[in-house]
Amino acid sequence: MTEMTALLCDEPGTLTVVRRPRPQDKPGHLRLAIQAIGICGTDYHIYGGNQPFLQYPRVMGHELSARAMADSADGRIKAGDLVVVNPYLTCGTCRACEIGKPNCCENIAVLGVHTDGGMCEEIVVPEANLIPAGDLSPKAAAMVEFLAIGAHGVRRSGVSGGTALIVGAGPIGVGAALFAAIAGASVTLRDTSPDRLRLAQGIVPSAQIELVSEASDTVYDTLFDATGNIGAMNAGLNYLAHGGNYVLLSVVKGDLNFADPEFHKRETTLFASRNALDVDFQHVMDCMAKGLVPVDKIATHSTSIDGAVSDLPKWAADRGTVVKAIIEVAA
């Protein structure tokens, strides 16, 4: 077979299922049969035409689980093994890569964003970007990457107890809340949407939930912003305790504006958190294996490649009722 099925975003607002050539083999890469794809906020933005610098047409998809179609050269992976795909393609030579931070590589390219991704039947990926999934299901393995983003922010913050406020109860915020709770924090989740908060509390039942309109003046040891809203990011300092850590999981266009006396008197530690590292992927997988991650409650919707043509636009318009939608690829 020389062709495969793929879901193509031809231009903003247009999705089509196409037949296209299978990707060519490359040295140091492994051919994979895609099993499941998580639909990310980035994918909704690409569909909506809100992803800057993106070239269309594009095969989206970077939250991926797949089965190896051959043995890896290093012997870690055998044909038929399920793997989690780390979608961050890095240069390996910049300063960030040299100091062990490929998640913020100066020349990073992300599958499904800067290059064609996994909303298709097959993909060829560098062997170094593949993590054996063990006994995880394909659906669970496809959720590791987005959960690792929240887990990375929690690990950077050093949370091991105390109180934590997560502002923004979308998928990344829910992931941060889940892993902050696993790390021992007393978690509060804040959002503008009662529906998002209801779904989030089902995933992190120990969390206190709070509508923005009803927010108290309580301050927290650690604050995570996952709103994607510059106003909320600028206001977050008001809810941070003295000596606290402020972690920005969101990235938006705009300028951060803090009153220096407020920032300084707290001796605030400010963290940007970008993508994730292998240690974060592994932590998520270990927590899944221990039953600490309610996979079935996180995966709220599912579809097929064909079904995504109508389902993805519908979910893009109603994201308040979707935590994570999964495209399952038929064997």
XYZ file of C-alpha atoms in Angstrom, residues 27-164:
138
model
C 17.555 7.168 9.080
C 17.128 7.141 12.848
C 13.340 7.197 12.527
C 10.691 4.546 13.136
C 7.487 4.006 11.175
C 4.384 4.017 13.359
C 0.762 2.990 12.906
C -1.281 5.663 14.669
C -3.743 4.315 17.246
C -5.241 7.376 18.933
C -4.947 11.165 18.694
C -5.947 13.671 21.332
C -7.480 16.866 19.959
C -5.658 19.812 21.516
C -6.574 23.463 21.890
C -3.891 24.116 19.287
C -5.799 21.937 16.814
C -8.966 23.943 17.422
C -6.953 27.129 16.874
C -5.526 25.775 13.617
C -9.015 24.901 12.431
C -10.240 28.339 13.450
C -7.360 30.193 11.780
C -6.004 31.508 15.083
C -2.584 29.826 15.104
C 0.085 32.363 14.063
C 2.721 31.517 11.472
C 1.042 28.240 10.494
C 1.186 27.109 6.893
C -1.867 25.455 5.338
C -2.743 22.817 4.355
C -1.752 20.977 7.528
C -2.249 17.505 8.965
C -2.801 18.301 12.630
C -2.266 16.093 15.655
C 0.523 15.984 18.221
C -1.065 14.059 21.119
C -0.346 10.597 19.793
C -0.197 6.924 20.611
C 0.983 4.462 17.978
C 2.290 0.960 17.359
C 5.787 0.439 16.075
C 5.874 -1.134 12.628
C 9.480 -2.322 13.051
C 12.074 -2.824 15.789
C 13.978 0.240 16.918
C 17.721 0.278 16.293
C 18.491 0.605 20.012
C 16.349 -2.398 20.962
C 14.018 -0.441 23.262
C 10.998 -0.957 21.021
C 9.800 -4.046 19.188
C 7.430 -4.213 16.233
C 3.879 -4.096 17.563
C 4.771 -2.257 20.773
C 2.543 0.640 21.773
C 4.445 3.907 22.164
C 3.792 7.446 23.332
C 5.063 10.046 20.890
C 6.970 13.056 22.186
C 6.003 15.521 19.429
C 8.758 18.094 20.057
C 11.343 17.882 17.274
C 14.500 19.572 18.551
C 17.860 20.542 17.082
C 20.068 19.034 19.793
C 22.720 21.726 19.368
C 21.313 24.994 20.749
C 22.001 26.195 24.278
C 18.680 24.904 25.624
C 19.303 21.431 24.200
C 22.870 21.417 25.504
C 21.739 22.110 29.081
C 19.030 19.460 29.040
C 16.023 21.653 28.227
C 14.953 20.515 24.754
C 11.377 21.496 25.660
C 12.414 25.094 24.965
C 14.793 24.371 22.071
C 15.568 27.519 20.094
C 14.675 25.714 16.856
C 11.813 23.530 18.076
C 9.252 22.169 15.635
C 6.095 20.484 16.867
C 4.385 17.689 14.965
C 1.021 18.821 13.669
C 1.936 22.497 13.966
C 5.228 23.283 12.250
C 5.196 20.042 10.280
C 2.516 17.487 9.448
C 1.341 15.496 12.432
C -0.528 12.364 13.359
C -4.144 12.745 12.242
C -3.473 9.993 9.730
C -2.768 6.276 9.569
C 1.053 6.299 9.591
C 3.858 8.616 10.626
C 7.652 8.418 10.729
C 9.188 9.806 13.934
C 12.734 9.977 15.369
C 13.327 6.937 17.595
C 14.508 9.231 20.408
C 11.006 10.766 20.517
C 9.295 7.467 21.315
C 8.502 6.205 24.814
C 7.333 2.598 25.322
C 3.782 2.753 26.680
C 3.878 -0.505 28.617
C 0.409 -1.654 29.629
C -1.344 1.640 28.914
C -4.291 1.600 26.547
C -3.964 3.492 23.253
C -6.460 6.060 24.537
C -4.513 6.645 27.759
C -1.205 6.805 25.902
C -2.606 9.518 23.596
C -3.306 11.705 26.651
C 0.181 11.551 28.138
C 1.572 14.560 26.250
C -1.050 17.107 27.267
C -1.019 15.913 30.873
C 2.777 16.147 30.870
C 2.503 19.898 30.224
C 0.681 20.405 33.518
C 2.966 17.929 35.265
C 6.006 19.842 33.998
C 4.693 23.099 35.433
C 3.995 21.433 38.781
C 7.482 19.941 38.890
C 9.091 23.295 38.034
C 7.156 24.962 40.832
C 8.482 22.544 43.431
C 5.014 21.935 44.891
C 5.122 19.303 47.626
C 2.263 20.533 49.816
C 0.725 23.832 50.798
C -2.029 25.513 48.829
C -2.264 25.871 45.054
